[in-house]
Tab-separated table of C-alpha atoms in Angstrom:
chain	number	residue	atom	x	y	z
A	1	MET	CA	0.000	0.000	0.000
A	2	THR	CA	1.237	3.514	-0.744
A	3	ASP	CA	2.069	5.854	2.108
A	4	ILE	CA	-1.073	7.137	3.793
A	5	ALA	CA	-1.028	10.836	4.649
A	6	PRO	CA	-1.732	11.757	8.268
A	7	VAL	CA	-4.995	13.405	9.280
A	8	THR	CA	-4.371	16.905	10.648
A	9	LYS	CA	-7.511	18.909	9.818
A	10	ALA	CA	-11.090	18.846	11.060
A	11	VAL	CA	-14.197	20.195	9.339
A	12	VAL	CA	-17.249	21.087	11.453
A	13	PRO	CA	-20.432	21.823	9.465
A	14	ALA	CA	-22.453	24.399	11.402
A	15	ALA	CA	-24.672	26.072	8.814
A	16	GLY	CA	-28.020	24.477	9.687
A	17	LEU	CA	-31.062	26.608	10.438
A	18	GLY	CA	-31.852	24.924	13.756
A	19	THR	CA	-35.595	24.888	13.081
A	20	ARG	CA	-36.268	22.194	15.711
A	21	PHE	CA	-35.313	24.678	18.423
A	22	LEU	CA	-37.291	27.710	17.305
A	23	PRO	CA	-37.880	30.311	18.613
A	24	ALA	CA	-34.633	30.017	20.611
A	25	THR	CA	-32.604	29.696	17.407
A	26	LYS	CA	-34.188	32.643	15.606
A	27	ALA	CA	-31.162	34.789	16.485
A	28	THR	CA	-28.904	32.310	18.303
A	29	PRO	CA	-27.196	29.465	16.408
A	30	LYS	CA	-28.315	26.044	17.592
A	31	GLU	CA	-24.644	25.147	17.996
A	32	MET	CA	-24.350	27.847	20.674
A	33	LEU	CA	-27.061	26.411	22.917
A	34	PRO	CA	-25.340	25.588	26.219
A	35	ILE	CA	-24.692	22.193	27.712
A	36	VAL	CA	-24.854	23.548	31.281
A	37	ASP	CA	-22.443	26.475	30.782
A	38	LYS	CA	-20.502	25.637	27.632
A	39	PRO	CA	-21.921	25.731	24.076
A	40	ALA	CA	-22.297	22.363	22.381
A	41	ILE	CA	-19.986	23.384	19.544
A	42	GLN	CA	-17.069	23.843	21.944
A	43	TYR	CA	-17.284	20.218	23.046
A	44	VAL	CA	-17.011	19.195	19.390
A	45	VAL	CA	-13.937	21.349	18.803
A	46	GLU	CA	-12.391	20.005	22.002
A	47	GLU	CA	-12.891	16.471	20.693
A	48	ALA	CA	-11.073	17.319	17.466
A	49	VAL	CA	-8.194	18.887	19.355
A	50	ASP	CA	-7.994	15.915	21.721
A	51	ALA	CA	-7.546	13.699	18.650
A	52	GLY	CA	-4.617	15.832	17.508
A	53	LEU	CA	-6.521	17.979	15.003
A	54	SER	CA	-5.772	21.576	15.956
A	55	ASP	CA	-6.612	22.975	12.479
A	56	VAL	CA	-10.401	23.365	12.496
A	57	LEU	CA	-12.562	24.709	9.684
A	58	MET	CA	-16.081	25.735	10.655
A	59	VAL	CA	-18.599	25.757	7.794
A	60	THR	CA	-21.111	28.391	8.855
A	61	GLY	CA	-23.976	30.376	7.385
A	62	ARG	CA	-25.785	33.644	7.872
A	63	SER	CA	-26.601	34.610	11.473
A	64	LYS	CA	-23.772	32.417	12.787
A	65	ARG	CA	-21.361	35.208	13.690
A	66	SER	CA	-21.617	34.421	17.407
A	67	ILE	CA	-19.802	31.117	16.769
A	68	GLU	CA	-16.799	33.030	15.459
A	69	ASP	CA	-17.023	35.453	18.378
A	70	HIS	CA	-17.054	32.586	20.860
A	71	PHE	CA	-13.734	31.241	19.594
A	72	ASP	CA	-12.198	34.725	19.440
A	73	ARG	CA	-10.729	36.846	22.205
A	74	ALA	CA	-13.053	39.082	24.251
A	75	TYR	CA	-10.624	41.711	25.495
A	76	GLU	CA	-13.114	43.945	27.304
A	77	LEU	CA	-14.646	41.005	29.175
A	78	GLU	CA	-11.202	39.632	29.988
A	79	GLU	CA	-10.121	42.971	31.398
A	80	ALA	CA	-13.277	43.258	33.499
A	81	LEU	CA	-12.745	39.797	34.983
A	82	ARG	CA	-9.066	40.484	35.547
A	83	ALA	CA	-9.913	43.690	37.416
A	84	LYS	CA	-12.301	41.734	39.663
A	85	GLY	CA	-9.699	39.066	40.294
A	86	ASP	CA	-12.043	36.434	38.877
A	87	ASP	CA	-9.321	34.104	37.620
A	88	GLY	CA	-11.630	31.099	37.242
A	89	ARG	CA	-14.025	32.732	34.799
A	90	LEU	CA	-11.127	34.477	33.038
A	91	ALA	CA	-9.512	31.115	32.356
A	92	ALA	CA	-12.842	29.706	31.159
A	93	ILE	CA	-13.392	32.374	28.510
A	94	ARG	CA	-9.754	32.308	27.416
A	95	GLU	CA	-9.932	28.537	26.909
A	96	SER	CA	-12.185	28.686	23.850
A	97	SER	CA	-9.976	31.229	22.067
A	98	GLU	CA	-6.855	29.133	22.637
A	99	LEU	CA	-8.240	25.722	21.731
A	100	ALA	CA	-7.357	25.503	18.052
A	101	ILE	CA	-6.424	27.388	14.911
A	102	MET	CA	-9.917	28.269	13.738
A	103	HIS	CA	-10.937	28.991	10.148
A	104	TYR	CA	-14.356	29.819	8.731
A	105	VAL	CA	-16.123	29.490	5.399
A	106	ARG	CA	-19.767	30.156	4.621
A	107	GLN	CA	-22.164	27.759	2.974
A	108	GLY	CA	-24.178	30.184	0.889
A	109	GLU	CA	-27.368	28.125	0.894
A	110	PRO	CA	-28.573	24.989	2.716
A	111	ARG	CA	-27.876	22.316	0.113
A	112	GLY	CA	-27.093	19.404	2.391
A	113	LEU	CA	-24.218	17.921	4.359
A	114	GLY	CA	-22.391	16.849	1.213
A	115	HIS	CA	-22.399	20.410	-0.084
A	116	ALA	CA	-21.222	21.725	3.298
A	117	VAL	CA	-18.285	19.308	3.242
A	118	HIS	CA	-17.462	20.323	-0.334
A	119	CYS	CA	-17.205	23.931	0.868
A	120	ALA	CA	-14.074	22.819	2.740
A	121	ARG	CA	-12.222	21.794	-0.396
A	122	GLN	CA	-10.024	24.852	-0.792
A	123	HIS	CA	-8.929	24.714	2.846
A	124	VAL	CA	-8.366	20.965	3.030
A	125	GLY	CA	-6.700	20.548	-0.364
A	126	HIS	CA	-5.348	17.053	-1.041
A	127	GLU	CA	-5.203	15.922	2.579
A	128	PRO	CA	-7.442	13.494	4.439
A	129	PHE	CA	-9.637	15.189	7.026
A	130	ALA	CA	-12.149	14.518	9.773
A	131	VAL	CA	-15.763	15.693	9.741
A	132	LEU	CA	-17.512	16.222	13.076
A	133	LEU	CA	-21.214	17.017	13.191
A	134	GLY	CA	-22.299	19.333	15.965
A	135	ASP	CA	-25.488	17.400	16.813
A	136	ASP	CA	-23.430	14.423	17.974
A	137	MET	CA	-21.271	14.690	21.073
A	138	ILE	CA	-18.935	11.845	21.998
A	139	ASP	CA	-17.919	11.456	25.628
A	140	ALA	CA	-14.357	12.685	26.121
A	141	ARG	CA	-13.519	9.387	27.825
A	142	ASP	CA	-14.297	7.436	24.639
A	143	LYS	CA	-11.581	8.022	22.041
A	144	LEU	CA	-13.682	7.343	18.955
A	145	LEU	CA	-12.031	9.853	16.626
A	146	GLN	CA	-8.536	8.661	17.532
A	147	ARG	CA	-9.582	5.104	16.726
A	148	MET	CA	-11.034	6.184	13.373
A	149	ILE	CA	-7.796	7.946	12.484
A	150	GLU	CA	-5.872	4.775	13.388
A	151	VAL	CA	-8.142	2.736	11.095
A	152	ARG	CA	-7.640	5.214	8.255
A	153	GLY	CA	-3.872	4.898	8.756
A	154	ARG	CA	-4.081	1.121	8.515
A	155	TYR	CA	-6.606	0.615	5.721
A	156	GLY	CA	-6.654	3.898	3.802
A	157	GLY	CA	-9.879	5.116	2.220
A	158	SER	CA	-12.564	6.761	4.324
A	159	VAL	CA	-13.861	5.758	7.748
A	160	VAL	CA	-17.269	6.319	9.336
A	161	ALA	CA	-18.475	5.806	12.903
A	162	LEU	CA	-21.230	3.228	13.364
A	163	MET	CA	-23.638	2.512	16.225
A	164	GLU	CA	-26.130	-0.311	16.510
A	165	VAL	CA	-29.741	0.757	17.090
A	166	PRO	CA	-33.128	-0.989	17.265
A	167	ALA	CA	-34.700	-1.660	13.869
A	168	ASP	CA	-37.420	0.948	14.399
A	169	GLN	CA	-34.794	3.725	14.614
A	170	VAL	CA	-32.807	3.116	11.412
A	171	SER	CA	-35.118	5.285	9.299
A	172	ALA	CA	-33.751	8.410	11.008
A	173	TYR	CA	-30.152	7.767	9.929
A	174	GLY	CA	-27.847	6.631	7.171
A	175	CYS	CA	-27.456	2.866	7.425
A	176	ALA	CA	-24.552	0.595	6.388
A	177	ALA	CA	-24.194	-2.841	4.839
A	178	ILE	CA	-21.107	-4.270	6.510
A	179	GLU	CA	-18.536	-7.033	6.021
A	180	ALA	CA	-16.252	-8.371	8.714
A	181	THR	CA	-12.502	-7.708	8.819
A	182	GLY	CA	-9.898	-9.252	11.081
A	183	GLU	CA	-10.682	-6.708	13.814
A	184	ASP	CA	-13.729	-6.906	16.061
A	185	ASP	CA	-14.573	-3.198	15.905
A	186	VAL	CA	-13.696	-2.605	12.240
A	187	VAL	CA	-15.858	-3.512	9.247
A	188	ARG	CA	-15.705	-2.883	5.532
A	189	ILE	CA	-18.741	-1.074	4.174
A	190	SER	CA	-20.188	-2.370	0.936
A	191	ASP	CA	-23.250	-0.124	0.731
A	192	LEU	CA	-24.858	2.868	2.405
A	193	VAL	CA	-28.512	3.864	2.416
A	194	GLU	CA	-29.748	7.255	3.604
A	195	LYS	CA	-32.714	6.954	6.000
A	196	PRO	CA	-34.109	3.602	4.815
A	197	SER	CA	-37.288	2.030	6.108
A	198	ALA	CA	-36.795	-0.786	8.602
A	199	GLU	CA	-37.640	-3.280	5.836
A	200	GLU	CA	-35.071	-1.806	3.406
A	201	ALA	CA	-32.247	-1.323	5.909
A	202	PRO	CA	-29.208	-3.544	5.198
A	203	SER	CA	-28.342	-3.720	8.925
A	204	ASN	CA	-29.024	-2.071	12.290
A	205	TRP	CA	-25.683	-0.224	12.167
A	206	ILE	CA	-26.258	3.465	11.571
A	207	ILE	CA	-23.774	6.205	10.731
A	208	ILE	CA	-23.274	8.756	13.485
A	209	GLY	CA	-21.720	12.177	13.045
A	210	ARG	CA	-18.020	11.316	12.764
A	211	TYR	CA	-16.185	10.729	9.486
A	212	VAL	CA	-12.592	10.555	8.335
A	213	CYS	CA	-12.609	11.266	4.602
A	214	ASP	CA	-10.107	10.671	1.854
A	215	PRO	CA	-9.693	13.835	-0.268
A	216	ALA	CA	-11.092	11.865	-3.206
A	217	VAL	CA	-14.505	12.637	-1.693
A	218	PHE	CA	-14.347	16.161	-3.137
A	219	ASP	CA	-14.309	15.015	-6.767
A	220	VAL	CA	-17.127	12.611	-6.001
A	221	LEU	CA	-19.207	15.280	-4.263
A	222	GLU	CA	-18.766	17.566	-7.254
A	223	LYS	CA	-20.547	14.969	-9.396
A	224	THR	CA	-23.089	13.802	-6.813
A	225	PRO	CA	-26.641	14.893	-7.714
A	226	PRO	CA	-29.129	15.955	-5.054
A	227	GLY	CA	-30.546	12.939	-3.264
A	228	ARG	CA	-32.988	12.498	-0.404
A	229	GLY	CA	-34.721	15.764	0.463
A	230	GLY	CA	-33.300	17.442	-2.648
A	231	GLU	CA	-29.935	17.856	-0.897
A	232	ILE	CA	-26.433	16.673	-1.727
A	233	GLN	CA	-25.851	13.814	0.689
A	234	LEU	CA	-22.432	12.871	2.028
A	235	THR	CA	-23.788	9.326	2.361
A	236	ASP	CA	-24.278	9.142	-1.427
A	237	ALA	CA	-20.682	10.227	-2.032
A	238	LEU	CA	-19.359	7.649	0.429
A	239	ARG	CA	-21.426	5.003	-1.309
A	240	THR	CA	-19.604	5.820	-4.535
A	241	LEU	CA	-16.235	5.750	-2.762
A	242	ALA	CA	-17.034	2.301	-1.367
A	243	ASP	CA	-16.941	0.914	-4.925
A	244	MET	CA	-13.812	2.774	-6.043
A	245	PRO	CA	-10.326	1.189	-6.045
A	246	ALA	CA	-7.988	1.961	-3.174
A	247	ASP	CA	-5.407	3.656	-5.397
A	248	GLN	CA	-8.059	6.235	-6.320
A	249	GLY	CA	-8.978	6.976	-2.711
A	250	GLY	CA	-11.748	4.394	-2.593
A	251	GLY	CA	-12.797	2.012	0.119
A	252	VAL	CA	-14.978	2.847	3.119
A	253	TYR	CA	-14.565	1.287	6.539
A	254	GLY	CA	-16.601	1.546	9.698
A	255	VAL	CA	-15.632	1.636	13.358
A	256	LYS	CA	-18.263	0.037	15.580
A	257	PHE	CA	-18.725	2.444	18.473
A	258	ARG	CA	-20.149	1.082	21.706
A	259	GLY	CA	-19.341	4.053	23.917
A	260	ARG	CA	-21.189	7.120	25.169
A	261	ARG	CA	-22.841	9.368	22.599
A	262	TYR	CA	-25.019	12.388	23.312
A	263	ASP	CA	-27.515	13.730	20.784
A	264	THR	CA	-28.356	17.435	20.787
A	265	GLY	CA	-30.310	17.411	17.531
A	266	ASN	CA	-33.782	17.561	19.055
A	267	LYS	CA	-35.290	19.029	22.200
A	268	LEU	CA	-35.812	15.815	24.139
A	269	GLU	CA	-32.298	14.475	23.517
A	270	TYR	CA	-30.832	17.909	24.206
A	271	LEU	CA	-32.526	18.012	27.613
A	272	ARG	CA	-31.285	14.516	28.409
A	273	THR	CA	-27.762	15.568	27.502
A	274	VAL	CA	-27.873	18.634	29.741
A	275	VAL	CA	-29.130	16.550	32.675
A	276	GLN	CA	-26.465	13.879	32.147
A	277	PHE	CA	-23.664	16.424	31.994
A	278	ALA	CA	-24.938	18.294	35.052
A	279	ALA	CA	-25.253	15.053	37.012
A	280	GLU	CA	-21.579	14.278	36.351
A	281	ARG	CA	-20.207	17.736	37.121
A	282	PRO	CA	-18.296	17.675	40.440
A	283	ASP	CA	-19.285	21.284	41.124
A	284	LEU	CA	-22.994	20.630	40.560
A	285	ALA	CA	-23.736	16.958	41.210
A	286	GLY	CA	-23.756	17.246	45.002
A	287	GLU	CA	-26.827	19.508	44.960
A	288	PHE	CA	-28.296	18.741	41.539
A	289	VAL	CA	-28.577	14.940	41.772
A	290	PRO	CA	-30.471	14.878	45.118
A	291	TRP	CA	-32.817	17.588	43.815
A	292	LEU	CA	-33.330	15.663	40.578
A	293	ARG	CA	-34.047	12.447	42.478
A	294	GLU	CA	-36.638	14.221	44.637
A	295	PHE	CA	-38.187	15.928	41.631
A	296	VAL	CA	-38.588	12.618	39.790
A	297	GLN	CA	-40.113	10.940	42.827
A	298	GLN	CA	-42.626	13.775	43.214
A	299	HIS	CA	-43.618	13.560	39.554
A	300	ASP	CA	-43.521	9.779	39.176
A	301	GLY	CA	-46.820	8.670	37.686
A	302	VAL	CA	-48.037	12.182	36.968
A	303	GLY	CA	-49.816	12.423	33.617
A	304	GLY	CA	-49.660	15.204	31.077
A	305	ASP	CA	-52.730	16.871	32.649
A	306	GLY	CA	-51.000	17.101	36.036
A	307	ASN	CA	-53.166	14.434	37.689
A	308	ALA	CA	-51.595	11.357	39.279
């Protein structure tokens, strides 16, 4: 096999309209909604950096300027905190501006995840790169992205993260047809289907929001027509890559992830994520968990009309 270039760059698509969270997202990007006291997008950038990817390109859209501001310096606020001697909060706001080398490009119109990834072409060039979707948060204790980068280094091609779900949930995701390799957590992907019905799904292994892409994906995306929902789907491009020869950047592999994943893509899952994070925070758990336990006991068996 030819030498496989290292992965050094991360692409974070963040141009969605956030309609599931209206009216909160009318003027505030969904990615900036807090998980306790830190915006969800910061956790995603931290994950990339933890995997050794300190060059991060954010694909944004209109009304997303606050994302750029969050990862920039806030000199007036820093000075105010410094004058008060509030070193803890000063360190917290400095952290986001020192995390990574941040770059930004705008997706002019919402044409799908595949189009958003293609917007990164000029920045990424001919290098492999990771794609991290902001709706998916992976627990910092589970080194999924590092493992995916290792698999890319061993097999080449592109790598996606897979999770097994009940059959009645596959229609909400891209789903993979898989073939075993010599490693328990690594499979070769022979086909991908975007949001199939339970009857049409080739397996119960769905694609979650982590990808490591060969740069060959850009040429494929350029020729990929709009698919499901009239949008250019990254899944369709990966399906093409799965059938291409390795010396042309082809081949798609999957890493079976059995760790902790948090979904912030809808209101119910977002609330669950906030509660889970708060319950594990050393500075909050001591008071929050007993209150939460009491609250649940008081409301156990209470119906939607408020009657037990």
